[in-house]
Short mmCIF file of C-alpha atoms and ligand atoms in Angstrom, two decimals:
data_model
loop_
_atom_site.label_atom_id
_atom_site.label_comp_id
_atom_site.label_asym_id
_atom_site.label_seq_id
_atom_site.Cartn_x
_atom_site.Cartn_y
_atom_site.Cartn_z
CA UNK A 1 6.58 -0.91 25.84
CA UNK A 2 5.64 -2.54 29.14
CA UNK A 3 5.08 -6.18 28.49
CA UNK A 4 3.19 -6.66 31.72
CA UNK A 5 0.46 -4.40 30.30
CA UNK A 6 -0.40 -7.16 27.92
CA UNK A 7 -1.54 -10.66 28.41
CA UNK A 8 0.93 -13.10 26.93
CA UNK A 9 -0.78 -15.62 24.75
CA UNK A 10 0.57 -18.88 23.46
CA UNK A 11 1.16 -19.55 19.80
CA UNK A 12 -1.24 -21.73 17.90
CA UNK A 13 -0.58 -20.39 14.49
CA UNK A 14 -2.50 -22.91 12.49
CA UNK A 15 -5.72 -21.87 14.13
CA UNK A 16 -4.76 -18.19 13.93
CA UNK A 17 -5.92 -18.06 17.48
CA UNK A 18 -2.75 -16.65 18.98
CA UNK A 19 -2.41 -13.38 17.22
CA UNK A 20 -4.56 -11.50 19.61
CA UNK A 21 -3.22 -8.87 21.94
CA UNK A 22 -5.44 -7.25 24.54
CA UNK A 23 -7.83 -4.52 23.48
CA UNK A 24 -5.96 -1.25 23.05
CA UNK A 25 -6.64 1.83 20.99
CA UNK A 26 -7.44 0.11 17.73
CA UNK A 27 -10.98 1.35 17.31
CA UNK A 28 -10.85 4.69 15.51
CA UNK A 29 -12.85 7.52 16.95
CA UNK A 30 -15.35 8.51 14.29
CA UNK A 31 -14.30 11.18 11.80
CA UNK A 32 -10.62 10.64 12.14
CA UNK A 33 -8.74 9.30 9.15
CA UNK A 34 -7.88 5.66 9.77
CA UNK A 35 -4.15 4.91 10.00
CA UNK A 36 -2.70 1.56 9.14
CA UNK A 37 0.39 -0.41 8.16
CA UNK A 38 1.58 -3.12 5.84
CA UNK A 39 2.27 -6.32 7.77
CA UNK A 40 4.79 -9.13 7.28
CA UNK A 41 3.23 -12.51 7.91
CA UNK A 42 6.35 -14.09 9.43
CA UNK A 43 6.96 -11.27 11.90
CA UNK A 44 3.29 -11.29 12.85
CA UNK A 45 3.77 -14.82 14.12
CA UNK A 46 7.28 -14.51 15.55
CA UNK A 47 7.34 -11.07 17.15
CA UNK A 48 5.04 -10.29 20.06
CA UNK A 49 6.13 -6.64 20.27
CA UNK A 50 5.37 -6.18 16.58
CA UNK A 51 1.82 -7.47 17.06
CA UNK A 52 1.45 -5.23 20.06
CA UNK A 53 2.46 -2.00 18.31
CA UNK A 54 0.27 -2.85 15.35
CA UNK A 55 -2.72 -3.30 17.66
CA UNK A 56 -1.81 -0.15 19.54
CA UNK A 57 -1.44 2.21 16.59
CA UNK A 58 -3.39 0.81 13.64
CA UNK A 59 -6.99 0.80 12.59
CA UNK A 60 -6.04 -0.81 9.28
CA UNK A 61 -3.64 -3.49 8.08
CA UNK A 62 -2.60 -4.68 4.62
CA UNK A 63 -0.41 -7.69 3.80
CA UNK A 64 3.00 -6.61 2.49
CA UNK A 65 3.18 -9.78 0.40
CA UNK A 66 0.55 -12.25 1.56
CA UNK A 67 -2.06 -11.61 -1.12
CA UNK A 68 0.27 -11.33 -4.11
CA UNK A 69 -0.02 -13.91 -6.88
CA UNK A 70 3.28 -15.55 -6.00
CA UNK A 71 1.87 -16.42 -2.56
CA UNK A 72 -1.81 -17.00 -3.38
CA UNK A 73 -1.29 -18.91 -6.65
CA UNK A 74 1.43 -21.55 -6.26
CA UNK A 75 -0.06 -23.18 -9.37
CA UNK A 76 -2.78 -22.48 -11.87
CA UNK A 77 -5.31 -24.57 -10.00
CA UNK A 78 -4.35 -23.88 -6.42
CA UNK A 79 -5.27 -20.93 -4.23
CA UNK A 80 -3.50 -20.51 -0.91
CA UNK A 81 -5.19 -18.14 1.51
CA UNK A 82 -3.11 -19.00 4.57
CA UNK A 83 -1.40 -15.60 4.77
CA UNK A 84 -4.52 -13.61 3.95
CA UNK A 85 -6.62 -15.51 6.48
CA UNK A 86 -3.94 -15.12 9.15
CA UNK A 87 -3.83 -11.35 8.81
CA UNK A 88 -7.60 -11.07 8.62
CA UNK A 89 -7.90 -13.08 11.84
CA UNK A 90 -5.43 -10.71 13.53
CA UNK A 91 -7.39 -7.71 12.22
CA UNK A 92 -10.71 -9.12 13.41
CA UNK A 93 -9.34 -9.99 16.84
CA UNK A 94 -8.01 -6.48 17.31
CA UNK A 95 -10.85 -4.41 15.87
CA UNK A 96 -9.06 -3.42 12.68
CA UNK A 97 -10.02 -3.49 9.03
CA UNK A 98 -7.86 -5.07 6.33
CA UNK A 99 -7.05 -3.79 2.83
CA UNK A 100 -6.31 -6.07 -0.10
CA UNK A 101 -3.01 -5.75 -2.02
CA UNK A 102 -2.85 -6.47 -4.95
CA UNK A 103 -4.76 -8.12 -7.79
CA UNK A 104 -3.06 -6.92 -10.97
CA UNK A 105 0.65 -6.05 -10.88
CA UNK A 106 3.70 -6.86 -12.99
CA UNK A 107 5.64 -7.89 -9.89
CA UNK A 108 5.55 -10.96 -7.65
CA UNK A 109 4.06 -13.19 -10.35
CA UNK A 110 4.65 -16.96 -10.16
CA UNK A 111 6.63 -18.49 -13.05
CA UNK A 112 3.70 -20.49 -14.41
CA UNK A 113 1.90 -17.26 -15.45
CA UNK A 114 4.56 -16.55 -18.08
CA UNK A 115 2.98 -19.24 -20.26
CA UNK A 116 -0.34 -17.34 -20.46
CA UNK A 117 -0.72 -16.30 -24.12
CA UNK A 118 -3.46 -14.51 -26.03
CA UNK A 119 -6.39 -12.29 -25.06
CA UNK A 120 -8.77 -15.11 -24.25
CA UNK A 121 -6.38 -17.02 -22.00
CA UNK A 122 -5.33 -13.84 -20.19
CA UNK A 123 -8.89 -12.75 -19.54
CA UNK A 124 -9.77 -16.23 -18.35
CA UNK A 125 -6.85 -16.25 -15.91
CA UNK A 126 -7.66 -12.74 -14.71
CA UNK A 127 -11.33 -13.60 -14.20
CA UNK A 128 -10.57 -16.74 -12.22
CA UNK A 129 -8.07 -14.91 -10.03
CA UNK A 130 -10.12 -11.81 -9.25
CA UNK A 131 -13.41 -13.63 -8.79
CA UNK A 132 -11.82 -16.18 -6.46
CA UNK A 133 -9.63 -13.88 -4.38
CA UNK A 134 -12.06 -10.98 -4.01
CA UNK A 135 -14.91 -13.47 -3.61
CA UNK A 136 -13.05 -15.24 -0.81
CA UNK A 137 -13.03 -12.03 1.22
CA UNK A 138 -16.33 -10.54 0.04
CA UNK A 139 -17.69 -8.17 2.69
CA UNK A 140 -14.53 -8.66 4.80
CA UNK A 141 -11.91 -6.71 2.84
CA UNK A 142 -13.53 -3.33 2.17
CA UNK A 143 -10.82 -1.87 -0.09
CA UNK A 144 -8.67 -3.44 -2.81
CA UNK A 145 -5.63 -2.32 -4.80
CA UNK A 146 -7.05 -3.74 -8.00
CA UNK A 147 -4.43 -2.19 -10.29
CA UNK A 148 -0.88 -1.61 -9.07
CA UNK A 149 1.76 0.45 -10.90
CA UNK A 150 0.08 0.50 -14.33
CA UNK A 151 1.71 3.76 -15.47
CA UNK A 152 4.85 3.54 -17.63
CA UNK A 153 8.07 4.48 -15.86
CA UNK A 154 8.49 7.43 -18.21
CA UNK A 155 5.09 7.90 -19.87
CA UNK A 156 5.19 9.54 -23.30
CA UNK A 157 2.51 9.94 -25.96
CA UNK A 158 0.60 6.74 -26.50
CA UNK A 159 3.12 4.74 -24.45
CA UNK A 160 1.76 5.72 -21.09
CA UNK A 161 1.08 2.26 -19.69
CA UNK A 162 3.71 -0.08 -18.28
CA UNK A 163 4.20 -3.27 -20.26
CA UNK A 164 2.96 -6.33 -18.40
CA UNK A 165 1.36 -9.67 -19.08
CA UNK A 166 -2.12 -8.13 -19.18
CA UNK A 167 -1.33 -5.18 -21.44
CA UNK A 168 0.55 -7.43 -23.83
CA UNK A 169 -2.28 -9.93 -24.14
CA UNK A 170 -5.44 -7.88 -23.58
CA UNK A 171 -4.46 -4.34 -24.58
CA UNK A 172 -5.30 -1.16 -22.64
CA UNK A 173 -8.75 -2.45 -21.73
CA UNK A 174 -7.25 -4.81 -19.16
CA UNK A 175 -7.59 -2.11 -16.50
CA UNK A 176 -11.31 -1.68 -17.03
CA UNK A 177 -11.84 -5.44 -17.21
CA UNK A 178 -10.03 -5.97 -13.90
CA UNK A 179 -12.08 -3.28 -12.16
CA UNK A 180 -15.36 -4.71 -13.47
CA UNK A 181 -14.40 -8.20 -12.34
CA UNK A 182 -13.59 -6.92 -8.85
CA UNK A 183 -16.92 -5.06 -8.69
CA UNK A 184 -18.73 -8.24 -9.70
CA UNK A 185 -17.02 -10.20 -6.95
CA UNK A 186 -17.67 -7.61 -4.23
CA UNK A 187 -19.96 -4.74 -5.23
CA UNK A 188 -19.37 -2.93 -1.92
CA UNK A 189 -15.57 -2.80 -2.03
CA UNK A 190 -13.60 0.39 -2.66
CA UNK A 191 -11.67 -0.27 -5.88
CA UNK A 192 -8.31 1.45 -6.10
CA UNK A 193 -5.66 2.18 -8.72
CA UNK A 194 -2.37 2.37 -6.83
CA UNK A 195 0.67 4.28 -8.13
CA UNK A 196 4.15 5.45 -7.12
CA UNK A 197 6.20 8.55 -8.00
CA UNK A 198 3.32 10.96 -8.36
CA UNK A 199 4.10 13.23 -5.40
CA UNK A 200 7.24 15.27 -5.97
CA UNK A 201 8.45 18.33 -7.89
CA UNK A 202 9.64 17.88 -11.48
CA UNK A 203 8.60 16.91 -14.97
CA UNK A 204 8.98 13.19 -14.35
CA UNK A 205 6.40 13.30 -11.52
CA UNK A 206 4.11 15.65 -13.44
CA UNK A 207 4.10 13.37 -16.48
CA UNK A 208 3.20 10.43 -14.29
CA UNK A 209 0.30 12.31 -12.64
CA UNK A 210 -0.99 13.33 -16.07
CA UNK A 211 -0.80 9.79 -17.40
CA UNK A 212 -2.71 8.54 -14.37
CA UNK A 213 -5.37 11.23 -14.83
CA UNK A 214 -5.72 10.11 -18.42
CA UNK A 215 -6.36 6.54 -17.29
CA UNK A 216 -8.94 7.59 -14.69
CA UNK A 217 -10.73 9.98 -17.05
CA UNK A 218 -10.99 7.27 -19.65
CA UNK A 219 -12.41 4.82 -17.09
CA UNK A 220 -14.94 7.40 -15.87
CA UNK A 221 -16.02 8.15 -19.46
CA UNK A 222 -16.67 4.46 -19.94
CA UNK A 223 -18.58 4.13 -16.67
CA UNK A 224 -16.05 1.73 -15.14
CA UNK A 225 -16.01 1.22 -11.36
CA UNK A 226 -13.01 3.22 -10.13
CA UNK A 227 -13.44 4.64 -6.65
CA UNK A 228 -10.05 5.89 -5.55
CA UNK A 229 -6.43 6.50 -6.47
CA UNK A 230 -3.78 5.28 -4.04
CA UNK A 231 -0.70 7.42 -3.52
CA UNK A 232 1.85 4.77 -2.64
CA UNK A 233 4.02 7.50 -1.17
CA UNK A 234 7.47 5.90 -1.28
CA UNK A 235 8.88 9.40 -0.92
CA UNK A 236 12.50 10.11 -1.76
CA UNK A 237 13.51 12.27 1.17
CA UNK A 238 15.79 14.52 -0.90
CA UNK A 239 12.92 15.74 -3.09
CA UNK A 240 10.25 18.24 -2.17
CA UNK A 241 6.57 17.46 -2.41
CA UNK A 242 4.88 19.31 -5.27
CA UNK A 243 2.15 20.72 -3.05
CA UNK A 244 0.38 22.58 -5.84
CA UNK A 245 0.73 19.75 -8.31
CA UNK A 246 -0.60 17.20 -5.81
CA UNK A 247 -3.53 19.41 -4.76
CA UNK A 248 -4.66 20.09 -8.31
CA UNK A 249 -4.29 16.39 -9.19
CA UNK A 250 -6.48 15.44 -6.21
CA UNK A 251 -8.98 18.19 -7.12
CA UNK A 252 -9.28 16.83 -10.65
CA UNK A 253 -9.93 13.37 -9.26
CA UNK A 254 -12.51 14.74 -6.85
CA UNK A 255 -14.31 16.44 -9.73
CA UNK A 256 -14.67 12.95 -11.24
CA UNK A 257 -15.93 11.63 -7.89
CA UNK A 258 -12.72 9.65 -7.32
CA UNK A 259 -11.26 9.65 -3.79
CA UNK A 260 -7.63 9.32 -2.76
CA UNK A 261 -5.80 7.46 -0.03
CA UNK A 262 -2.17 6.98 0.96
CA UNK A 263 -1.32 3.31 0.68
CA UNK A 264 2.44 2.66 1.14
CA UNK A 265 3.97 5.69 2.83
CA UNK A 266 7.65 5.65 3.81
CA UNK A 267 10.52 8.06 3.32
CA UNK A 268 13.60 6.75 1.55
CA UNK A 269 16.46 8.30 3.49
CA UNK A 270 19.70 7.11 1.87
CA UNK A 271 20.51 10.65 0.70
CA UNK A 272 19.36 12.46 3.85
CA UNK A 273 21.73 13.71 6.61
CA UNK A 274 23.53 11.18 8.78
CA UNK A 275 22.35 12.88 11.98
CA UNK A 276 19.27 10.96 13.06
CA UNK A 277 17.45 13.90 14.59
CA UNK A 278 17.88 15.98 11.46
CA UNK A 279 16.94 13.05 9.28
CA UNK A 280 13.78 12.34 11.24
CA UNK A 281 12.77 16.00 10.99
CA UNK A 282 13.08 16.06 7.19
CA UNK A 283 11.08 12.84 7.02
CA UNK A 284 8.27 14.31 9.14
CA UNK A 285 8.19 17.45 6.99
CA UNK A 286 7.86 15.44 3.78
CA UNK A 287 5.03 13.40 5.26
CA UNK A 288 3.20 16.47 6.52
CA UNK A 289 3.63 18.22 3.17
CA UNK A 290 2.14 15.28 1.30
CA UNK A 291 -0.82 14.86 3.65
CA UNK A 292 -1.56 18.58 3.63
CA UNK A 293 -1.30 18.85 -0.14
CA UNK A 294 -3.78 16.01 -0.58
CA UNK A 295 -6.15 17.32 2.07
CA UNK A 296 -6.20 20.83 0.67
CA UNK A 297 -8.23 19.31 -2.17
CA UNK A 298 -9.84 16.24 -0.58
CA UNK A 299 -8.79 14.44 2.64
CA UNK A 300 -7.49 10.90 2.09
CA UNK A 301 -9.88 8.07 3.03
CA UNK A 302 -6.98 6.30 4.80
CA UNK A 303 -3.26 6.64 5.51
CA UNK A 304 -1.12 3.49 5.50
CA UNK A 305 2.63 3.22 5.89
CA UNK A 306 4.58 0.38 4.25
CA UNK A 307 5.48 -1.17 7.55
CA UNK A 308 5.40 0.37 11.00
CA UNK A 309 8.94 -0.18 12.32
CA UNK A 310 12.39 0.35 10.78
CA UNK A 311 13.05 -3.25 11.83
CA UNK A 312 10.92 -4.54 8.94
CA UNK A 313 11.21 -2.46 5.77
CA UNK A 314 11.91 -3.08 2.09
CA UNK A 315 13.92 0.18 1.82
CA UNK A 316 17.45 -1.21 2.51
CA UNK A 317 16.98 -3.75 -0.28
CA UNK A 318 17.46 -0.90 -2.76
CA UNK A 319 18.51 2.19 -0.82
CA UNK A 320 21.21 1.40 1.73
CA UNK A 321 23.25 4.37 2.89
CA UNK A 322 26.87 4.83 1.82
CA UNK A 323 27.85 5.73 5.39
CA UNK A 324 26.68 2.34 6.66
CA UNK A 325 24.01 3.81 8.94
CA UNK A 326 20.66 2.07 9.02
CA UNK A 327 17.62 3.40 7.16
CA UNK A 328 14.85 5.07 9.18
CA UNK A 329 11.93 5.24 6.73
CA UNK A 330 9.03 4.31 9.02
CA UNK A 331 7.03 5.77 11.97
CA UNK A 332 8.64 3.68 14.74
CA UNK A 333 12.34 2.96 15.11
CA UNK A 334 13.86 -0.52 15.34
CA UNK A 335 13.04 -0.65 19.06
CA UNK A 336 9.44 0.40 18.44
CA UNK A 337 9.97 3.91 19.76
CA UNK A 338 7.81 6.60 18.22
CA UNK A 339 9.55 8.96 15.79
CA UNK A 340 8.41 12.38 14.52
CA UNK A 341 6.92 10.66 11.46
CA UNK A 342 4.35 8.92 13.65
CA UNK A 343 3.54 12.17 15.45
CA UNK A 344 3.02 13.89 12.09
CA UNK A 345 0.64 11.18 10.88
CA UNK A 346 -1.31 11.09 14.14
CA UNK A 347 -1.62 14.85 14.34
CA UNK A 348 -2.87 14.89 10.83
CA UNK A 349 -5.31 11.98 11.17
CA UNK A 350 -6.85 13.47 14.32
CA UNK A 351 -7.12 16.97 12.90
CA UNK A 352 -9.02 15.74 9.89
O1 9MR B 1 7.81 -4.45 0.41
C1 9MR B 1 7.58 -5.49 -0.51
C2 9MR B 1 8.74 -6.45 -0.55
O2 9MR B 1 8.89 -7.07 0.72
C3 9MR B 1 8.52 -7.48 -1.63
O3 9MR B 1 9.63 -8.28 -1.74
C4 9MR B 1 8.24 -6.81 -2.96
C5 9MR B 1 7.90 -7.82 -4.05
O4 9MR B 1 6.72 -8.50 -3.74
O5 9MR B 1 7.16 -5.90 -2.85
C6 9MR B 1 7.36 -4.89 -1.89
O6 9MR B 1 6.22 -4.06 -1.84
C7 9MR B 1 6.00 -3.24 -2.98
C8 9MR B 1 4.50 -3.14 -3.17
O7 9MR B 1 3.93 -4.41 -3.28
C9 9MR B 1 4.17 -2.29 -4.38
N1 9MR B 1 4.80 -1.00 -4.30
C10 9MR B 1 6.23 -0.99 -4.02
C11 9MR B 1 6.51 -1.81 -2.76
C12 9MR B 1 7.99 -1.72 -2.36
O8 9MR B 1 8.80 -2.28 -3.35
#
C-alpha cells in the first residue's frame, strides 16, 4: 500500500473523528453482493494500514466483539456503546454499512448475568437488552445477528437446542421472543439466526442443518420475524463443502422466504499443507465451493469474513499449527497483501 495515496489524519479517538481515510472504493456498485469484515476496535484505532484496507475493500463492517454483552453491559444498569459508536462512525465516514453482532449468545456474557433466574427475570433482562441496544442503532444498523449458535453441538431428538441462560429459564420460545423484541425495536432491520458447522460433508453437519431448519420452520409457522440465516463459515480446510446439502438447505429456506448470508467466513488451516501457495489454493477452493453452493439456490445478501488480515484473527487461539507456521485463514496476509481468498470473494461478489 502506498501511504502517500492517503491523507494522514491525527488521532482524536474520543470524538471518533480520526477514523476516516480518504474516499476509496467503499461504495458498492449496485447489484453486487456487498463484502465486509469483522473489525477489532483496538486495531481500528492503532493501525492506520488496517483502517485503510478496510475502507478499500469493504462495503460492510461488523464488530468482532464490540457489541457483545460483556462489552455493552458492564453491569445490569449500565450500557456502554463506545465500541459500537466508534465502528459506526468509521463506517459512516467511509460509506459503509454496519451489521450488529450479537444479541443472544451463550458466549461473552458478563458474570452478573449468571444470577438471572426464572422465566420472568430472564425475559425482563432480554427485553431491556434488545430494546436498548437495537433501539440505540435503529435505522443505522440494518442487519442484526439476533440469535447466535442456538443449535446443540450434536443435535439429537428433542435435544436440538444448545443449553444457555435463555433456554434454561424461558424454554424453547426464547428464540421467538428475542426476534419479536428486535422487530419491535427496529421494524426495518434484517433479523438473522447465525450458526456454525452447517457447511461440510458428513452426518454431523447434516444433523445441524436439519436442526436449524426445524427451528426456522417452527418460527415461520408461528409467524415470527425471521428474515435470514447466517452461515458463519468458519470452514475447516481439511473438509469438503457439501455442495448439494448446502444448496438444498438454502432452497428450503428460500421456499420459506428466508434469505441467507455469510457472516464470519475464514478457513481454519492447521491441518492444511505447510506450503503457503498450496494452502492458499485449498482455502480459495473451499470459499468458492461454499459461495457457489449457496448461490445455486439463492445468492447470499452479504459476504463477511471474520477479520480481513491474518494479522488479526481468532484462529490461532484454538488452531495453531504443529509445524509452528502461522495461520493464514483470511483474505489478506499479515502484510495486507491480497491472497487468492480475496480474489475468490471479489470474483464471486462481482459476478452475482
Ligand atoms: O473472534 C472472536 C474472539 O476475538 C472473541 O474472543 C470470542 C469471544 O467473544 O468471539 C470470537 O468470535 C466468535 C463469534 O462471536 C461467534 N462465532 C465464532 C467466533 C469465533 O470464535
